[in-house]
Amino acid sequence: MGEGVVVTDDAGYVRLCNPVAAHLLRLGQEESGLGEWTERGLLRLAGLLGDYPGAEQALRRAARGVAIDALEIQSRHEAGGEPSWLALTIRPFTDDRNAVLGSVCVISDATPRKHLERLIADASSREQLRLGQDLHDGLGQHLVSTAFGVATLRARLARKGLPEAALAQDVARSIETAIAQAQD
C-alpha cells in the first residue's frame, strides 16, 4: 500500500503502524521495533503530530467519533532539510454499538503536490509582473503619447477660440484616468 496507515486505540496510542506511516512520520531507528512500543503504549499519534497546528484538535475530534478529511500538516524534517507535507484522513474505529474504540489514520505524502502548487504560484507571480511591465511599456507609453497629442490639439483649438477645445480637455482627462489605471 502506498499510503501510511496508523491504527490507534481510544486513548490515542498507536497500536498498528505500517512501514510507510513509520517513514512518513519519520520514526527513527530506535522506534523501528513497532511491536515493542505499541505493546507498551509508548507512542501516541498526538505526540507524533501534536507540534503541527490543528493536528491535536483534529485527533481529539477523531477520538470522539468525528471523521476528518484532508488535514494537511507540515511534518518534521531533518536539520537543514526541506519540510514535507502530510495529508491525513482519519476515521473513527467503532464497535457494533458505535462506541469509539480508536481511529484509523491514512497518511499520504502531499509534498509533491505542495511543491507543484508553489511552482504554479511562482509562475503566476512572474506572469503578473511580466503583464504589468508589458502594460507599462506598451499601453502606458501609448497612452502618454496620445495624451501629449490631445494636449497639443487642445492648445491649437483654444488658440483659435474654438469651443471644441473643452471637448479635447475632456478627452485628455479620460486619457489621464486610463494612464493611472494602467499604472495601478
CSV table of C-alpha atoms in Angstrom, one decimal:
chain,number,residue,atom,x,y,z
A,1,MET,CA,0.0,0.0,0.0
A,2,GLY,CA,1.4,3.4,-0.9
A,3,GLU,CA,-0.2,5.3,2.0
A,4,GLY,CA,0.7,5.2,5.6
A,5,VAL,CA,-1.8,3.6,7.9
A,6,VAL,CA,-1.9,4.1,11.7
A,7,VAL,CA,-4.4,2.5,14.0
A,8,THR,CA,-4.9,3.9,17.5
A,9,ASP,CA,-6.8,2.8,20.5
A,10,ASP,CA,-9.4,5.1,22.2
A,11,ALA,CA,-6.7,6.8,24.2
A,12,GLY,CA,-4.8,7.7,21.0
A,13,TYR,CA,-1.9,5.2,21.5
A,14,VAL,CA,-0.6,3.7,18.3
A,15,ARG,CA,-1.4,0.0,18.1
A,16,LEU,CA,-0.6,-0.7,14.5
A,17,CYS,CA,1.6,1.2,12.0
A,18,ASN,CA,2.7,0.2,8.6
A,19,PRO,CA,6.2,0.9,7.3
A,20,VAL,CA,5.0,3.7,5.0
A,21,ALA,CA,3.5,5.6,8.0
A,22,ALA,CA,6.7,5.0,10.0
A,23,HIS,CA,8.7,6.5,7.2
A,24,LEU,CA,6.3,9.5,6.7
A,25,LEU,CA,6.2,10.2,10.4
A,26,ARG,CA,10.0,9.9,10.5
A,27,LEU,CA,10.2,7.4,13.2
A,28,GLY,CA,13.8,6.8,14.0
A,29,GLN,CA,15.7,3.5,14.1
A,30,GLU,CA,15.2,3.2,17.8
A,31,GLU,CA,11.5,3.3,17.2
A,32,SER,CA,11.5,0.7,14.4
A,33,GLY,CA,10.6,-2.2,16.8
A,34,LEU,CA,6.9,-1.5,16.2
A,35,GLY,CA,5.7,-4.4,18.3
A,36,GLU,CA,7.7,-3.3,21.3
A,37,TRP,CA,6.5,0.3,21.5
A,38,THR,CA,2.9,-0.5,20.5
A,39,GLU,CA,2.7,-3.2,23.2
A,40,ARG,CA,4.0,-0.8,25.8
A,41,GLY,CA,1.9,2.1,24.6
A,42,LEU,CA,4.8,4.4,24.2
A,43,LEU,CA,3.7,6.3,21.1
A,44,ARG,CA,0.6,8.5,20.8
A,45,LEU,CA,-0.4,9.7,17.5
A,46,ALA,CA,-0.9,13.2,19.0
A,47,GLY,CA,2.8,13.1,20.1
A,48,LEU,CA,3.8,12.4,16.6
A,49,LEU,CA,1.6,15.2,15.1
A,50,GLY,CA,1.0,17.5,18.1
A,51,ASP,CA,3.6,20.1,17.1
A,52,TYR,CA,1.6,21.0,14.0
A,53,PRO,CA,-1.2,23.5,14.2
A,54,GLY,CA,-4.6,21.9,14.0
A,55,ALA,CA,-3.4,18.3,14.4
A,56,GLU,CA,-4.1,17.9,18.1
A,57,GLN,CA,-7.6,19.3,17.8
A,58,ALA,CA,-8.3,17.0,14.8
A,59,LEU,CA,-7.1,14.0,16.7
A,60,ARG,CA,-9.3,14.9,19.7
A,61,ARG,CA,-12.3,15.2,17.3
A,62,ALA,CA,-11.5,11.8,15.7
A,63,ALA,CA,-11.3,10.2,19.2
A,64,ARG,CA,-14.9,11.5,19.7
A,65,GLY,CA,-16.0,9.7,16.5
A,66,VAL,CA,-15.7,12.6,14.0
A,67,ALA,CA,-14.3,11.8,10.6
A,68,ILE,CA,-11.5,14.1,9.5
A,69,ASP,CA,-10.8,14.6,5.8
A,70,ALA,CA,-7.8,16.3,4.1
A,71,LEU,CA,-6.0,17.6,7.2
A,72,GLU,CA,-2.7,18.9,5.9
A,73,ILE,CA,0.3,19.4,8.1
A,74,GLN,CA,3.9,20.1,7.7
A,75,SER,CA,6.0,17.2,9.0
A,76,ARG,CA,9.1,17.2,11.0
A,77,HIS,CA,12.2,17.4,8.9
A,78,GLU,CA,15.9,16.8,9.2
A,79,ALA,CA,18.1,19.8,10.2
A,80,GLY,CA,18.6,21.9,7.1
A,81,GLY,CA,16.3,19.7,5.0
A,82,GLU,CA,13.1,20.6,3.3
A,83,PRO,CA,10.0,20.0,5.3
A,84,SER,CA,7.5,17.6,3.9
A,85,TRP,CA,3.7,17.8,3.9
A,86,LEU,CA,1.3,15.1,5.0
A,87,ALA,CA,-2.3,14.8,4.1
A,88,LEU,CA,-4.3,12.9,6.8
A,89,THR,CA,-7.7,11.2,6.6
A,90,ILE,CA,-8.9,10.0,10.0
A,91,ARG,CA,-11.9,7.7,10.6
A,92,PRO,CA,-13.2,6.5,14.0
A,93,PHE,CA,-12.9,2.8,14.6
A,94,THR,CA,-16.1,1.7,16.3
A,95,ASP,CA,-17.7,-1.5,17.6
A,96,ASP,CA,-21.2,-2.9,16.8
A,97,ARG,CA,-22.8,-0.3,19.1
A,98,ASN,CA,-20.9,2.6,17.5
A,99,ALA,CA,-18.7,3.1,20.6
A,100,VAL,CA,-15.4,4.6,19.5
A,101,LEU,CA,-12.6,2.1,20.0
A,102,GLY,CA,-9.9,4.2,18.4
A,103,SER,CA,-9.2,5.6,15.0
A,104,VAL,CA,-7.7,4.7,11.6
A,105,CYS,CA,-5.5,7.3,10.1
A,106,VAL,CA,-4.4,7.2,6.5
A,107,ILE,CA,-1.4,9.3,5.7
A,108,SER,CA,-0.3,10.5,2.2
A,109,ASP,CA,2.8,12.4,1.2
A,110,ALA,CA,1.4,15.7,-0.1
A,111,THR,CA,4.9,17.2,-0.6
A,112,PRO,CA,5.0,16.7,-4.4
A,113,ARG,CA,1.6,18.5,-4.7
A,114,LYS,CA,2.6,21.3,-2.4
A,115,HIS,CA,5.8,21.7,-4.4
A,116,LEU,CA,3.7,21.9,-7.7
A,117,GLU,CA,1.4,24.4,-6.0
A,118,ARG,CA,4.4,26.6,-5.1
A,119,LEU,CA,5.7,26.4,-8.7
A,120,ILE,CA,2.4,27.4,-10.1
A,121,ALA,CA,2.1,30.3,-7.6
A,122,ASP,CA,5.6,31.5,-8.5
A,123,ALA,CA,4.8,31.2,-12.2
A,124,SER,CA,1.6,33.2,-11.7
A,125,SER,CA,3.5,35.9,-9.8
A,126,ARG,CA,6.1,36.1,-12.6
A,127,GLU,CA,3.4,36.3,-15.2
A,128,GLN,CA,1.7,39.1,-13.3
A,129,LEU,CA,4.9,41.0,-13.1
A,130,ARG,CA,5.5,40.5,-16.9
A,131,LEU,CA,2.0,41.6,-17.7
A,132,GLY,CA,2.4,44.7,-15.5
A,133,GLN,CA,5.7,45.5,-17.3
A,134,ASP,CA,4.1,45.0,-20.7
A,135,LEU,CA,1.2,47.3,-19.7
A,136,HIS,CA,3.6,49.9,-18.5
A,137,ASP,CA,6.0,49.7,-21.5
A,138,GLY,CA,3.3,49.2,-24.2
A,139,LEU,CA,-0.1,50.5,-23.3
A,140,GLY,CA,1.2,53.1,-20.8
A,141,GLN,CA,3.6,54.6,-23.3
A,142,HIS,CA,1.0,54.7,-26.0
A,143,LEU,CA,-1.5,56.4,-23.7
A,144,VAL,CA,1.1,59.0,-22.6
A,145,SER,CA,2.0,59.9,-26.3
A,146,THR,CA,-1.8,60.1,-27.0
A,147,ALA,CA,-2.2,62.4,-24.1
A,148,PHE,CA,0.5,64.7,-25.4
A,149,GLY,CA,-1.2,64.7,-28.9
A,150,VAL,CA,-4.5,65.6,-27.3
A,151,ALA,CA,-2.9,68.4,-25.2
A,152,THR,CA,-1.3,69.8,-28.4
A,153,LEU,CA,-4.7,69.6,-30.2
A,154,ARG,CA,-6.5,71.3,-27.3
A,155,ALA,CA,-3.9,74.1,-27.3
A,156,ARG,CA,-4.4,74.7,-31.0
A,157,LEU,CA,-8.2,74.7,-30.7
A,158,ALA,CA,-8.0,77.1,-27.7
A,159,ARG,CA,-5.7,79.5,-29.6
A,160,LYS,CA,-8.3,79.6,-32.4
A,161,GLY,CA,-11.0,80.2,-29.9
A,162,LEU,CA,-13.0,77.1,-30.9
A,163,PRO,CA,-15.4,75.5,-28.4
A,164,GLU,CA,-14.0,72.0,-29.3
A,165,ALA,CA,-11.1,72.9,-27.0
A,166,ALA,CA,-13.3,71.9,-24.0
A,167,LEU,CA,-14.1,68.6,-25.6
A,168,ALA,CA,-10.4,68.0,-26.2
A,169,GLN,CA,-9.7,68.8,-22.5
A,170,ASP,CA,-12.3,66.1,-21.5
A,171,VAL,CA,-10.6,63.6,-23.7
A,172,ALA,CA,-7.3,64.5,-22.1
A,173,ARG,CA,-8.7,63.8,-18.6
A,174,SER,CA,-10.1,60.4,-19.8
A,175,ILE,CA,-6.7,59.5,-21.1
A,176,GLU,CA,-5.0,60.6,-17.8
A,177,THR,CA,-7.5,58.4,-15.9
A,178,ALA,CA,-6.6,55.4,-18.3
A,179,ILE,CA,-2.9,56.1,-17.6
A,180,ALA,CA,-3.5,55.9,-13.8
A,181,GLN,CA,-5.5,52.7,-14.2
A,182,ALA,CA,-2.8,51.1,-16.3
A,183,GLN,CA,-0.1,52.1,-13.7
A,184,ASP,CA,-2.3,50.6,-10.9
